[in-house]
Structures are given as C-alpha cells and as structure tokens.
CSV table of C-alpha atoms and ligand atoms in Angstrom, one decimal:
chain,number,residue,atom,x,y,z
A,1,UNK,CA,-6.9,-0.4,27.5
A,2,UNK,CA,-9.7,2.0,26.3
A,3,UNK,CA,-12.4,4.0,28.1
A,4,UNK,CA,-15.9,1.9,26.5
A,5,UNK,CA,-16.7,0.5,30.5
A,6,UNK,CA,-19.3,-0.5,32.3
A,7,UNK,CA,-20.3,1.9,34.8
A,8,UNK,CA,-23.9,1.4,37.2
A,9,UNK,CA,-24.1,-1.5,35.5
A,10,UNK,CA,-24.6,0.7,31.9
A,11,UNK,CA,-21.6,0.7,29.1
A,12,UNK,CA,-20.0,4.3,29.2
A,13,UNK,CA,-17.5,5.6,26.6
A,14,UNK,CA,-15.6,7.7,28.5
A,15,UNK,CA,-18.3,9.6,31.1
A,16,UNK,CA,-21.0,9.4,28.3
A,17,UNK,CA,-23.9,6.3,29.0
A,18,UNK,CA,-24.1,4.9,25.6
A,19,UNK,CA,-28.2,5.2,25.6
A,20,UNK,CA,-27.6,9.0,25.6
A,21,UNK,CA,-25.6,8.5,21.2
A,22,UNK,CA,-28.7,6.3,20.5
A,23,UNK,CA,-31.2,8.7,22.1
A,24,UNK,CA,-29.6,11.8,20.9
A,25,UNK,CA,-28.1,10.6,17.3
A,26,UNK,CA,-30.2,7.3,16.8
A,27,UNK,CA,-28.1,4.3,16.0
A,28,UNK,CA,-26.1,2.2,14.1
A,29,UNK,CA,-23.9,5.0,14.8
A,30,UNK,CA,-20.2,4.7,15.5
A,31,UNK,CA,-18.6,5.9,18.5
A,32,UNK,CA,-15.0,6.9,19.1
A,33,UNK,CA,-13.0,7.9,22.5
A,34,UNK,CA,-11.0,10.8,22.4
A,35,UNK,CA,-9.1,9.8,25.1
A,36,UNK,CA,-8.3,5.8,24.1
A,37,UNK,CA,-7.2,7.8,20.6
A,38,UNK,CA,-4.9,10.1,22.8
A,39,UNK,CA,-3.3,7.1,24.9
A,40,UNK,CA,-2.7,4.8,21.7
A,41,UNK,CA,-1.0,7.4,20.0
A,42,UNK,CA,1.0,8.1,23.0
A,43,UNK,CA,1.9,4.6,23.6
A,44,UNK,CA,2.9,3.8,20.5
A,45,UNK,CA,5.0,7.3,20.3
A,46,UNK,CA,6.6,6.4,23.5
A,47,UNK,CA,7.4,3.1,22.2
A,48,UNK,CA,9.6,4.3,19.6
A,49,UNK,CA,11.0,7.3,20.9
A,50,UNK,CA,14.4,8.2,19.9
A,51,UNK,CA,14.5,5.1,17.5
A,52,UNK,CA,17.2,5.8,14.3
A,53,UNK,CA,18.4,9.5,13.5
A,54,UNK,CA,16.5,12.6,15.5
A,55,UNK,CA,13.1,11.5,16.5
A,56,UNK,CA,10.7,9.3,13.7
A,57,UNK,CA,7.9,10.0,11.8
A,58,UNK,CA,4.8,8.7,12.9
A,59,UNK,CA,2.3,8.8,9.5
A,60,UNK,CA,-1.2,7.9,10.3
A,61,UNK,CA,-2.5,5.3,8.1
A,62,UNK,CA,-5.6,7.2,6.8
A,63,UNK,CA,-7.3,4.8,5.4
A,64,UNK,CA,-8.3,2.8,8.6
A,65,UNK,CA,-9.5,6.3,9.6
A,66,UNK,CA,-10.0,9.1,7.6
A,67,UNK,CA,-12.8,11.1,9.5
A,68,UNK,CA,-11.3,14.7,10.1
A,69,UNK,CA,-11.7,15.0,13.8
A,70,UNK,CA,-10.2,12.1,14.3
A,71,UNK,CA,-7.8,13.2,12.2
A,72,UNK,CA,-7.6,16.3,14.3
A,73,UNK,CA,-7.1,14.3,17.1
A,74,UNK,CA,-3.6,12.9,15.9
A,75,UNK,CA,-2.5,16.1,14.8
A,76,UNK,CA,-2.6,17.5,18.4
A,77,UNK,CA,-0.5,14.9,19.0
A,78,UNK,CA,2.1,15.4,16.4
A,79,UNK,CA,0.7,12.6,13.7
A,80,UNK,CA,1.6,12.9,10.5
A,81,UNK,CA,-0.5,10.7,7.5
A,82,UNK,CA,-0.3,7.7,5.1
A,83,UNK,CA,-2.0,8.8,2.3
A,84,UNK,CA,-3.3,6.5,-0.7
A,85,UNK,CA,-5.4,8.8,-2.8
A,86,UNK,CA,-6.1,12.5,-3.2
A,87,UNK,CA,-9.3,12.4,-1.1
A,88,UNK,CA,-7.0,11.4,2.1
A,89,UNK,CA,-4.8,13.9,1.4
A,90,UNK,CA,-7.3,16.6,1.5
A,91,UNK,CA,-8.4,15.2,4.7
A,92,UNK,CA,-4.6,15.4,6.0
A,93,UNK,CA,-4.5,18.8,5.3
A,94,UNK,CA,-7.9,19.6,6.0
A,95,UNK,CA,-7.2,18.3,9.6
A,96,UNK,CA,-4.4,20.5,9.8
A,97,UNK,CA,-1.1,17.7,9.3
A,98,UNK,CA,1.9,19.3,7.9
A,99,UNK,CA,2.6,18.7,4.5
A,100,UNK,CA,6.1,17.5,5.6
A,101,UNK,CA,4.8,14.7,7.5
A,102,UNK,CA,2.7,13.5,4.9
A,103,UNK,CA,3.6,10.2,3.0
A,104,UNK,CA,1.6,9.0,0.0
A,105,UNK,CA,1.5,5.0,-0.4
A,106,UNK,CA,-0.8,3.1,-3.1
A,107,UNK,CA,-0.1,1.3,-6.1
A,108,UNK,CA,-2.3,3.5,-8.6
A,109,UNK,CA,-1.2,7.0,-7.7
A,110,UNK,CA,-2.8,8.8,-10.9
A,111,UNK,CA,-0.9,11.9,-12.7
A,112,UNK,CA,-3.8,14.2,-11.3
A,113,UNK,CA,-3.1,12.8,-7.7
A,114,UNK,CA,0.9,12.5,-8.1
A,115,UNK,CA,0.8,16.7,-9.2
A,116,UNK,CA,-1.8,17.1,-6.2
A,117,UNK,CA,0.5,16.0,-3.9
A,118,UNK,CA,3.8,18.1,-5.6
A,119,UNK,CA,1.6,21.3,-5.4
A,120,UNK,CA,0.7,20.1,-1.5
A,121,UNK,CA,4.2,19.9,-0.7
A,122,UNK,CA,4.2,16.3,0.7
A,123,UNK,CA,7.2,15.1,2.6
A,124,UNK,CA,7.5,11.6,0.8
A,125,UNK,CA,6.2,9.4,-2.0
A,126,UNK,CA,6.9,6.1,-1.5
A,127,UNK,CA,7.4,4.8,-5.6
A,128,UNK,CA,5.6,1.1,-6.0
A,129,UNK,CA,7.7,1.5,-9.9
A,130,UNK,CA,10.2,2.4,-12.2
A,131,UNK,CA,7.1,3.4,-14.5
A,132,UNK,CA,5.6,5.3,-11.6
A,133,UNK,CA,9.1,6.8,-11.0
A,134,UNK,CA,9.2,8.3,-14.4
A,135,UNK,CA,5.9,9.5,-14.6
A,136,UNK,CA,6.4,11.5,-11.5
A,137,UNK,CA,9.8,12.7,-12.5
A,138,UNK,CA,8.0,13.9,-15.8
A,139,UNK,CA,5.6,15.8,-13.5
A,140,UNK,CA,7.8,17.5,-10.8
A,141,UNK,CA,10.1,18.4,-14.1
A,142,UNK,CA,7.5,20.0,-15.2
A,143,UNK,CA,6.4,22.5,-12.0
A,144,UNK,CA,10.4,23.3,-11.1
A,145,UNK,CA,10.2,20.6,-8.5
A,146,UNK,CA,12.2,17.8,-7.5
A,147,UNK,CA,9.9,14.9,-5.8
A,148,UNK,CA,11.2,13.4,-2.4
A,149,UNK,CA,11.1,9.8,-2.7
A,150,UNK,CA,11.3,6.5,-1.2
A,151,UNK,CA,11.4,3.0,-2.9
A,152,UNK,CA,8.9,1.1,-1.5
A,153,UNK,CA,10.2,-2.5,-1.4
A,154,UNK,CA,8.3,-6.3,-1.6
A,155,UNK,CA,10.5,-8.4,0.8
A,156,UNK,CA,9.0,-11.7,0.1
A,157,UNK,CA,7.4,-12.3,3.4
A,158,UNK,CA,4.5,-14.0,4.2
A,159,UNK,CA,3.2,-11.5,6.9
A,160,UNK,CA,0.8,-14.5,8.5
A,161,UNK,CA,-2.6,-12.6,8.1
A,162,UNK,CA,-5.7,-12.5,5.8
A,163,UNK,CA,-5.0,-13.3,2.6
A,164,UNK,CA,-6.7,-10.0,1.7
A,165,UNK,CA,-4.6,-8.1,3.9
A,166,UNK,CA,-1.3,-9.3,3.2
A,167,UNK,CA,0.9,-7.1,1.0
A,168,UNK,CA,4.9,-8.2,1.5
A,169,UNK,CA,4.5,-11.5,-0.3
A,170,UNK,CA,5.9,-11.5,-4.1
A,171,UNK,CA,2.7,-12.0,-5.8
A,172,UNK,CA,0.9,-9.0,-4.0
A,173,UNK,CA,0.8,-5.8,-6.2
A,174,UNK,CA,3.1,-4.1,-3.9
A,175,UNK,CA,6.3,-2.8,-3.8
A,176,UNK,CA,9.3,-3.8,-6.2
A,177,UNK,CA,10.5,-7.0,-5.2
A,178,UNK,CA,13.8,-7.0,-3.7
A,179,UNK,CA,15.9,-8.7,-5.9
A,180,UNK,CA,15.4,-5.4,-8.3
A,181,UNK,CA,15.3,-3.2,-5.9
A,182,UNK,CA,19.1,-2.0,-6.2
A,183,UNK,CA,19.3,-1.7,-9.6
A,184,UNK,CA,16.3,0.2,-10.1
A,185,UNK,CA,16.9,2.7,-6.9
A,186,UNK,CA,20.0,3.0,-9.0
A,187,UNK,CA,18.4,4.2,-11.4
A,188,UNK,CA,15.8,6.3,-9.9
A,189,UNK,CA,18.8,8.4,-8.2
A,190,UNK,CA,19.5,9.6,-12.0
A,191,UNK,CA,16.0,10.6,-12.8
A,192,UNK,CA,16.2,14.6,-12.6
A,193,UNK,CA,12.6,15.2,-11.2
A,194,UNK,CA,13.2,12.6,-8.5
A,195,UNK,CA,15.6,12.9,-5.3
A,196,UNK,CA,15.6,9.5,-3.9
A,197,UNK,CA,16.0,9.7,-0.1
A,198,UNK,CA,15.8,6.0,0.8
A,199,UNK,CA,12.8,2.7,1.4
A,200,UNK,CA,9.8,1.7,2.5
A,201,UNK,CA,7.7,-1.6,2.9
A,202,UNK,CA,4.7,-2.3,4.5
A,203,UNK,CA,3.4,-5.7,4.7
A,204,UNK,CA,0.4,-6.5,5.7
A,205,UNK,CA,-2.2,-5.5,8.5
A,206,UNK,CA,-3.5,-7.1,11.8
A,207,UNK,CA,-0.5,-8.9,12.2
A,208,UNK,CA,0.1,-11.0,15.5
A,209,UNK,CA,3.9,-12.0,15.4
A,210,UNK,CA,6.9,-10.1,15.1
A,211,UNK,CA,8.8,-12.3,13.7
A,212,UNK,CA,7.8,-11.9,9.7
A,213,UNK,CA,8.0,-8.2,10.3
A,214,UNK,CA,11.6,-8.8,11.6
A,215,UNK,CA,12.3,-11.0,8.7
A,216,UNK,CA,11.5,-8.3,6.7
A,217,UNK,CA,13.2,-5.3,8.5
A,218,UNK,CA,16.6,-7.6,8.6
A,219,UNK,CA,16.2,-8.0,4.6
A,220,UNK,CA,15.8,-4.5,4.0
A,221,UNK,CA,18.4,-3.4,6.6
A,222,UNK,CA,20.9,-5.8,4.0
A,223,UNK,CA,19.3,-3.6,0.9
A,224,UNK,CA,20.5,-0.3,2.5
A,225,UNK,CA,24.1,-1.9,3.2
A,226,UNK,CA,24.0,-2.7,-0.4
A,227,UNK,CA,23.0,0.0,-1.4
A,228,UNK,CA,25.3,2.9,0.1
A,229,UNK,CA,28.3,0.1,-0.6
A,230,UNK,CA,27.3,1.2,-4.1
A,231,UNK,CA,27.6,4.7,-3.4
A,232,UNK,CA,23.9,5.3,-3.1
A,233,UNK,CA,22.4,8.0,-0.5
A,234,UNK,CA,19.9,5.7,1.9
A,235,UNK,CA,19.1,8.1,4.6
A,236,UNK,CA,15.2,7.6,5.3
A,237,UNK,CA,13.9,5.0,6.3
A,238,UNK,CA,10.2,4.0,6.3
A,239,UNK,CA,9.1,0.6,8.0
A,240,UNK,CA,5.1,1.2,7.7
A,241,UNK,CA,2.6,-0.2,9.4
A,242,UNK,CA,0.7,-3.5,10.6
A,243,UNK,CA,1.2,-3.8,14.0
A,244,UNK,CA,-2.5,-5.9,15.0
A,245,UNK,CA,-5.2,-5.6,18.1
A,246,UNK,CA,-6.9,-7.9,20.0
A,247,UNK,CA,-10.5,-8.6,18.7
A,248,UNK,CA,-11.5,-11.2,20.9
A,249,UNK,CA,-11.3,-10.3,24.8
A,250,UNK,CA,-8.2,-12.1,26.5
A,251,UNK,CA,-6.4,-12.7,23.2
A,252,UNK,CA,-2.6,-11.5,23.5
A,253,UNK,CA,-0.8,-9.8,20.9
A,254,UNK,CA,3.1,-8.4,20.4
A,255,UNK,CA,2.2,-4.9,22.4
A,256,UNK,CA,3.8,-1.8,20.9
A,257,UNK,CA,6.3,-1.9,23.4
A,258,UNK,CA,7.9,-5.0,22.0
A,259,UNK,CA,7.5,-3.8,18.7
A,260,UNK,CA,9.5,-0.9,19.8
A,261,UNK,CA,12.3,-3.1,21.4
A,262,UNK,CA,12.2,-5.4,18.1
A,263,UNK,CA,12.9,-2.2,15.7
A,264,UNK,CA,15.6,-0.4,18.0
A,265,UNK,CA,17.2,-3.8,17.8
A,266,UNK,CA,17.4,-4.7,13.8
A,267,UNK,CA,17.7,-1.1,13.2
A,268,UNK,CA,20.4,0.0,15.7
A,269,UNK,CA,23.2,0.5,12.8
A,270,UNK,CA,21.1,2.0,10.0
A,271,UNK,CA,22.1,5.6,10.3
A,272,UNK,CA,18.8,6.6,9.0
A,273,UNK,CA,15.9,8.6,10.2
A,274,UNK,CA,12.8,6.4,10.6
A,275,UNK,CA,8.9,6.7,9.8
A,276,UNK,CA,6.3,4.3,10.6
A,277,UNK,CA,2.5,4.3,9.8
A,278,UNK,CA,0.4,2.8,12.1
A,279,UNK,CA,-3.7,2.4,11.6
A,280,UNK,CA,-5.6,-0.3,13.3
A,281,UNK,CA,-3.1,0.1,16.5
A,282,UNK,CA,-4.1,3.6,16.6
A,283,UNK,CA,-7.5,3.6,16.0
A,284,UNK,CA,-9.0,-0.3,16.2
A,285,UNK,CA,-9.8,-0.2,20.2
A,286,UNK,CA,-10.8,3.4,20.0
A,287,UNK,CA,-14.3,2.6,18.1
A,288,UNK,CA,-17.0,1.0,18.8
A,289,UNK,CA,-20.3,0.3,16.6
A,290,UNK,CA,-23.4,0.8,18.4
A,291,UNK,CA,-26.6,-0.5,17.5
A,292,UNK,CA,-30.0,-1.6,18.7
A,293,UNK,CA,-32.2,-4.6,17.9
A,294,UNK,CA,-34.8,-4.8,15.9
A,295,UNK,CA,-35.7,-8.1,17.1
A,296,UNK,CA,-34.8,-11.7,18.0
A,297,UNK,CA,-36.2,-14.2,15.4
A,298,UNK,CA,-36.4,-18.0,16.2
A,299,UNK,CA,-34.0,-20.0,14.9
A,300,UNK,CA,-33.7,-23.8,14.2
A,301,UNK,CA,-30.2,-24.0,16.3
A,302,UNK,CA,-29.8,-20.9,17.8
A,303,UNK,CA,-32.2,-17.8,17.7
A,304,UNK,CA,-31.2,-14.8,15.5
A,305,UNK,CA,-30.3,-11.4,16.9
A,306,UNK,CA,-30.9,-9.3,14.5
A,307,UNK,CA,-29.6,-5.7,15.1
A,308,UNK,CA,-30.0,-2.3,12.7
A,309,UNK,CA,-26.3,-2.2,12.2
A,310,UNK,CA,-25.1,-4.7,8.6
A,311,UNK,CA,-22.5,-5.2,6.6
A,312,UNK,CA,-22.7,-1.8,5.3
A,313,UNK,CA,-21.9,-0.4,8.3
A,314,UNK,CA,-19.3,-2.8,9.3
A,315,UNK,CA,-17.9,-5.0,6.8
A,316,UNK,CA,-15.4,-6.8,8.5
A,317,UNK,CA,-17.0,-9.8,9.2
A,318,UNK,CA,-18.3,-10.2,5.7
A,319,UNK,CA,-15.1,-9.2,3.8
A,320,UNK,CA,-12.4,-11.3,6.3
A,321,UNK,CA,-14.6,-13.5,7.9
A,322,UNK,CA,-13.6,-11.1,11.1
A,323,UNK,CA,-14.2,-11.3,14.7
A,324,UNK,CA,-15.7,-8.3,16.8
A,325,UNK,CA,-17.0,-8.8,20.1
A,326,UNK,CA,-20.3,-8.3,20.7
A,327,UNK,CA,-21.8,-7.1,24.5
A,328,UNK,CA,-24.7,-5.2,25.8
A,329,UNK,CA,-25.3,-2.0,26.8
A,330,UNK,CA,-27.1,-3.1,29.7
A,331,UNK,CA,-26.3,-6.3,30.3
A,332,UNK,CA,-29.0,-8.3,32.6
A,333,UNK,CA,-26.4,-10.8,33.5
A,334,UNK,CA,-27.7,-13.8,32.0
A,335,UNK,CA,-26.2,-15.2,28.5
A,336,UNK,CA,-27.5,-16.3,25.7
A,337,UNK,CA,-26.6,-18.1,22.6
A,338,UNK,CA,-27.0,-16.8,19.0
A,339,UNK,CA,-26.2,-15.9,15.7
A,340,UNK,CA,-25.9,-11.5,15.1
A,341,UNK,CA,-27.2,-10.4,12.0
A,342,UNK,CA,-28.6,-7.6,10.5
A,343,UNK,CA,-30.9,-6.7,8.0
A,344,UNK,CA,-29.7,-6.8,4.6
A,345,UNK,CA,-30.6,-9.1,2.7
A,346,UNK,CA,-27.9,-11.3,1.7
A,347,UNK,CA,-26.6,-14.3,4.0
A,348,UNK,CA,-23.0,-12.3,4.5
A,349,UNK,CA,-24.5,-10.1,7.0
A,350,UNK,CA,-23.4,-12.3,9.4
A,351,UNK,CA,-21.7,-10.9,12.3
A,352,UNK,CA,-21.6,-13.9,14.0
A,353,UNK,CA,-22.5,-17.6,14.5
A,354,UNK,CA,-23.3,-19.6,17.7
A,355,UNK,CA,-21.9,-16.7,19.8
A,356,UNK,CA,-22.0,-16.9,23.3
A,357,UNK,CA,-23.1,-13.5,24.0
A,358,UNK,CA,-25.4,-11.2,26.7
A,359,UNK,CA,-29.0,-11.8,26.3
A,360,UNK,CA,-30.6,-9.1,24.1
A,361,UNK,CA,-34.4,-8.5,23.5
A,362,UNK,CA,-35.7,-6.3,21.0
A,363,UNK,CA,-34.6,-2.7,21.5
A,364,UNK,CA,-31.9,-3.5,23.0
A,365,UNK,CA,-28.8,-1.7,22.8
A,366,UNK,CA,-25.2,-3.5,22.0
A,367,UNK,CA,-22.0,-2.8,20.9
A,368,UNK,CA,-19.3,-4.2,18.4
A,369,UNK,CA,-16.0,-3.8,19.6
A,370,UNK,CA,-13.0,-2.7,18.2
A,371,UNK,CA,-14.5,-1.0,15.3
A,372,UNK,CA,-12.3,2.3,15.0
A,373,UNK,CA,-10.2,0.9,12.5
A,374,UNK,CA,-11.4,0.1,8.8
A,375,UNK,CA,-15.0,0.7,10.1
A,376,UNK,CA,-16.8,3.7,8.9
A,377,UNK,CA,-14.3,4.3,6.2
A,378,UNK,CA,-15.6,0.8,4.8
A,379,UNK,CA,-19.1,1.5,4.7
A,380,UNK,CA,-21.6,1.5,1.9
A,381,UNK,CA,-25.3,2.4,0.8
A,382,UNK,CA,-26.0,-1.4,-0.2
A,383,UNK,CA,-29.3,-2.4,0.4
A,384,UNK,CA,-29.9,1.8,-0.1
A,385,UNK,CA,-29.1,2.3,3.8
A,386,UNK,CA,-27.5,5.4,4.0
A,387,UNK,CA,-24.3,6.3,5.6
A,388,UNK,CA,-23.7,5.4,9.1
A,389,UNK,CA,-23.0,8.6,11.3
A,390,UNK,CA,-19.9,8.7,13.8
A,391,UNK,CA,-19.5,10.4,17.3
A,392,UNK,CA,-16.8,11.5,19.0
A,393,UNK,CA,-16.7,11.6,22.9
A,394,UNK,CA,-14.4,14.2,25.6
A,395,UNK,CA,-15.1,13.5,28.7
A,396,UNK,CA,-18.9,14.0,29.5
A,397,UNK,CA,-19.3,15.6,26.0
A,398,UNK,CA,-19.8,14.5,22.6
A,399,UNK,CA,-20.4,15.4,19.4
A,400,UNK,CA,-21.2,14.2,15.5
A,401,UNK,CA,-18.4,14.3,13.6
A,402,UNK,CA,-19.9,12.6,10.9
A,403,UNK,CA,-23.5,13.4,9.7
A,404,UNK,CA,-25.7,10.0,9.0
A,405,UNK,CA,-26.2,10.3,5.2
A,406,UNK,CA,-30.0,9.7,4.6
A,407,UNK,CA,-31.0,7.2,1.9
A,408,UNK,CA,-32.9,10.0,0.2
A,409,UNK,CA,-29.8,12.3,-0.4
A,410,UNK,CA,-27.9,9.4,-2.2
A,411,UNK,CA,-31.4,9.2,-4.1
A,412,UNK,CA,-31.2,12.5,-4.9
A,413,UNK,CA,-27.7,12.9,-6.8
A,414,UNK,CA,-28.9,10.3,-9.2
A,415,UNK,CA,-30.8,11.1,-12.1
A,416,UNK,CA,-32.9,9.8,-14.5
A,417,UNK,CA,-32.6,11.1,-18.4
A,418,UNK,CA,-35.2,12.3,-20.0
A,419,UNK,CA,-35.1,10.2,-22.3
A,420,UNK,CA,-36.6,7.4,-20.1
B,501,LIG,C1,-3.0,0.0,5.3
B,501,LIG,C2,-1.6,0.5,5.3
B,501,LIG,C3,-1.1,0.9,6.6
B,501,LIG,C4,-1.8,0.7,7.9
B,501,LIG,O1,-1.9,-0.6,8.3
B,501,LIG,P1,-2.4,-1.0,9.8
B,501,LIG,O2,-2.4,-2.4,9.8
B,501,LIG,O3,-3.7,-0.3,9.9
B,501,LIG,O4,-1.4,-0.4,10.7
B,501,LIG,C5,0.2,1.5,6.5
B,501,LIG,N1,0.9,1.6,5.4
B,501,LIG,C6,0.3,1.3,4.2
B,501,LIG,C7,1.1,1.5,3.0
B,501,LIG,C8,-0.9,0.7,4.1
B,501,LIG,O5,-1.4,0.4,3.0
C-alpha cells in the first residue's frame, strides 16, 4: 500500500495534489511519502520482530536511497544503514544513525574509507577477503582498534533476478565462496586488528521467490554449525537484503510477512543475533517520478509520449530493461496506446513500448511508479541535464529535500586551462 491516490479525480501523494510539486518545484522532480516510508519500515520491522537473539538489526541499504531526509526518516524509526562507500556513510551519520548500527558492505572498500569507518565507530564490516581482512587489520592495528567483522559469504545461488543485479552466484565479485569460507574465517579469527563476530551474504535485489534466498540461508545456517564445531565464535548473523516490489499493478510478490515466517523458520536454532538490510522494500513504493509532457509526436505504430523526465533521471528502464508504471495525474478516462520517452538523445531513453496507458496531451502531468528505490541516487547530467530535484511530503505539507542541480553549476566546476 502507499499514499500516491487519486482523489477528485487528481493523483495526491498523501493530502498534496501532485500539480501543486510541478507548480511549486517544476518537474521531472521526484516525490517521496513520508508516510508509505513510515509504514514499510514498520511492516517490515514487525515482520521480523523477535527473530534470533534480542531484537535484529535492521541496516538501511543506502544506496537505493541515500537522500538525508529520507534517511532521517528511517532513523526515527530505529533504522540503522548499509553502507558501500564513505559518501554513504557520511550521509548515515549526517542523518543522525548510530554508528553501532551501521554496516559497511562493498567489494572495493579503499584504506581511506576502511580508517573512515574505524574513526566513525561502525558496528560491522562485512569482509568480501582475506586480502581485505589484512589490510583492515593493518589499519585498526594501527589506531589501537580492533575492527568488528563479519565474513560476507558467496553461497552459490542463483538469486533468479537481473543478471546485473544478482550477487550470490560464484562468478559475481562478491563474497568468499563457501567452500573457503571456513578456513579463511579461521584464519581471520587470528588476525589481531580483526574480531570476527560472525557472516553475512546478500544476494541479489528485486527478488520474487523465497526459495533461492532459503537455499541460501540453509547453506549458511550449515557454515555456522561448521564453524563453532571447530571452536569458532559465530554469534552475528547478517542475512542482507533483496526482498523485491511489485512494479507492474496486480503483480504478487513473497510479502515481508512471509519473508519473516521463512527466516524465523531456517534460523530458529542459530543462537545468533540477526541484521538484515533492506532497500527497494523500504523505499521502491514510496517514490514516484513526476513529470510533464512536452509533447506527443506521431508515430508509425504507436505515437510517442515524450515527457521531460529521461534516463538521467530514471535509469531503470535503460540499465534493466525495467518496468515502471506509468498513469496520469489527471486522468480523462480514456486510454491510449504508446511508446514513453524522453528527450535525450539516444534510443535507450525508452521508458516504454506499446504501453497501454492514460491519454496524455502535451503538458500533461504523469507519474512513474515505484521510483523510491535506485531512482534519484542513479541519476546523471548526460545529455548536460542537470540533477533531478526530490520532495518529500507530511501530510498536506512538503518540502525539497533535494535542490534540482542546474546545468550551469555543473558547467561551472569545470575548467578550461589556459593553455587552450
Ligand atoms: C544493494 C544491497 C542491499 C539492498 O538490496 P535491496 O534489494 O534494495 O533490498 C543490501 N545489502 C547489500 C550488501 C547490497 O549491496
């Protein structure tokens, strides 16, 4: 559920009529819902309450959103973050998230970000590496530290999404695949800068079956029995995130609810306390992209809608080939057929093809759906477009939480040498 409605016939978020962002801020400008924010993170909260030892750590995935008031947003409600780089984890702070319920993920942690982190006072890093192990050991040696870690672990799964977006498969970058991963937690638990506290895996995003993610929670449930067998100390437990939305209206997914019911399941004799870090459940349904058209162009099979928002703003449907539905503002009631587009000029700015959709003219207002999640954070200046601004709505207020970043200002911080 999420609060982007039709009310009087004109699309509200919340108690805000859309028209009101695009009069007020101009458009393509994303909009987010406090409230839907709120709910998902309550739901998902609720859904795993009391799952393994004391209550678990739920870790924001930044990345899917890293604006601050959103950010804010999760705090309130006890979020941690899922840091992958040393820009997010200003933002975690920034937005007020405790440094104990911070995690740091990624595969290229740098020494610069690692000691970052170690000076923050970070809860966890989850190690892709015996090399990256060392390295950080060599770091937290050198401040008086020891560095809480977990073993992030490639289970060999194939997680059933976009190839782009899977991560739990042996030839991903990821993780340490599972048939080392004893021997070198082993090992890690010698390494004087590090104390090893336990795993973590993450494998993939937008997924829309349980079932690899249980294949992949049973494996690493037979690691940790292996493991303290051995005499090793396994008492965190980090299960990440993944958990998919519906993009298309009426499609069905594994609510968090059942996730929930799946996880207390596999993990009922683990012994260990359990964090989780959930993005585009949290976030996906709580954004929308809204735009206007420019104008509707002929076409030879269908005519082209082509709106101010492109695949700088959004590039979902470039990059996976994604799905976001597409509806009016003010829909007339009559339908039309067409292919969305927007203005930049390569043939990937496609949102869609031969979509059956609300009839648009130009100026028109529309929305994409289910554009919280890996939305703003993905855009770029191609096509020197500036940054797309972002909203936030409360009720029957709302306010920019993101500046739209003018063409001109990116022209200004480059430079020309004088040479030239
Ligand atoms: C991207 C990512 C997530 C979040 O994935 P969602 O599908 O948005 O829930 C969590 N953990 C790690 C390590 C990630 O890279």
């Amino acid at each position: 559920m999420d609060h982007f409605q039709l009310k009087d016939g004109h699309l509200h978020c919340e108690d805000v009529p859309m028209s009101r962002i695009a009069d007020e801020v101009g458009t393509p400008v994303y909009v987010y819902s406090k409230a839907t924010l709120e709910r998902h993170a309550a739901v998902f909260r609720d859904a795993l309450a009391g799952v393994g030892r004391g209550e678990p750590l739920l870790a924001f995935a930044v990345k899917a959103n890293p604006n601050l008031a959103v950010l804010k947003v999760l705090a309130n409600q006890g979020y941690g973050a899922d840091v992958v780089s040393v820009g997010e984890l200003r933002r975690a702070l920034a937005a007020g998230m405790e440094p104990a319920k911070i995690v740091f993920s990624g595969v290229g942690k740098t020494a610069a970000e690692l000691r970052a982190a170690l000076e923050a006072g970070i809860g966890q890093f989850n190690l892709e590496s015996e090399e990256e192990g060392e390295e950080l050991s060599e770091i937290a040696s050198e401040m008086g530290m020891r560095a809480r870690c977990a073993l992030r672990i490639n289970p060999d799964v194939d997680a059933g999404t976009h190839d782009k977006i899977s991560t739990g498969k042996a030839d991903n970058k990821f993780g340490t695949p599972i048939g080392d991963a004893a021997s070198l937690y082993a090992r890690l638990a010698t390494v004087p800068g590090l104390e090893m506290r336990g795993l973590a895996m993450h494998i993939g995003s937008q997924l829309s079956d349980l079932a690899p993610l249980e294949a992949a929670f049973e494996k690493l449930g037979k690691l940790l029995k292996t493991l303290r067998e051995s005499g090793q100390s396994v008492r965190q437990v980090d299960l990440g995130g993944g958990l998919g939305v519906p993009y298309k209206s009426g499609e069905i997914l594994p609510s968090p609810g059942e996730y929930g019911a799946m996880v207390r399941r596999v993990t009922q004799d683990w012994d260990v306390s359990l964090a989780f870090e959930p993005g585009r459940v949290i976030a996906g349904n709580a954004g929308v992209l809204l735009t206007r058209v420019v104008r509707v162009k002929r076409g030879v099979v269908h005519p082209f809608v082509v709106v101010d928002a492109a695949m700088n703003d959004l590039a979902r449907p470039a990059m996976y080939g994604a799905w976001h539905d597409f509806v009016a503002v003010e829909p007339d009631g009559e339908e039309m057929t067409a292919n969305i587009v927007g203005p930049i000029c390569e043939t990937g700015d496609t949102f869609a093809t031969g979509r059956q959709c609300d009839r648009l003219e130009r100026g028109d207002l529309a929305i994409f759906r289910t554009a919280g999640a890996y939305g703003a954070t993905m855009a770029s200046s191609y096509n020197s477009r500036g940054f797309v601004a972002e909203v936030l709505v409360d009720g029957d207020r709302f306010a920019v939480v993101a500046d739209r970043i003018a063409a001109d200002s990116i022209m200004n911080a480059e430079r020309v040498p004088d040479w030239l």
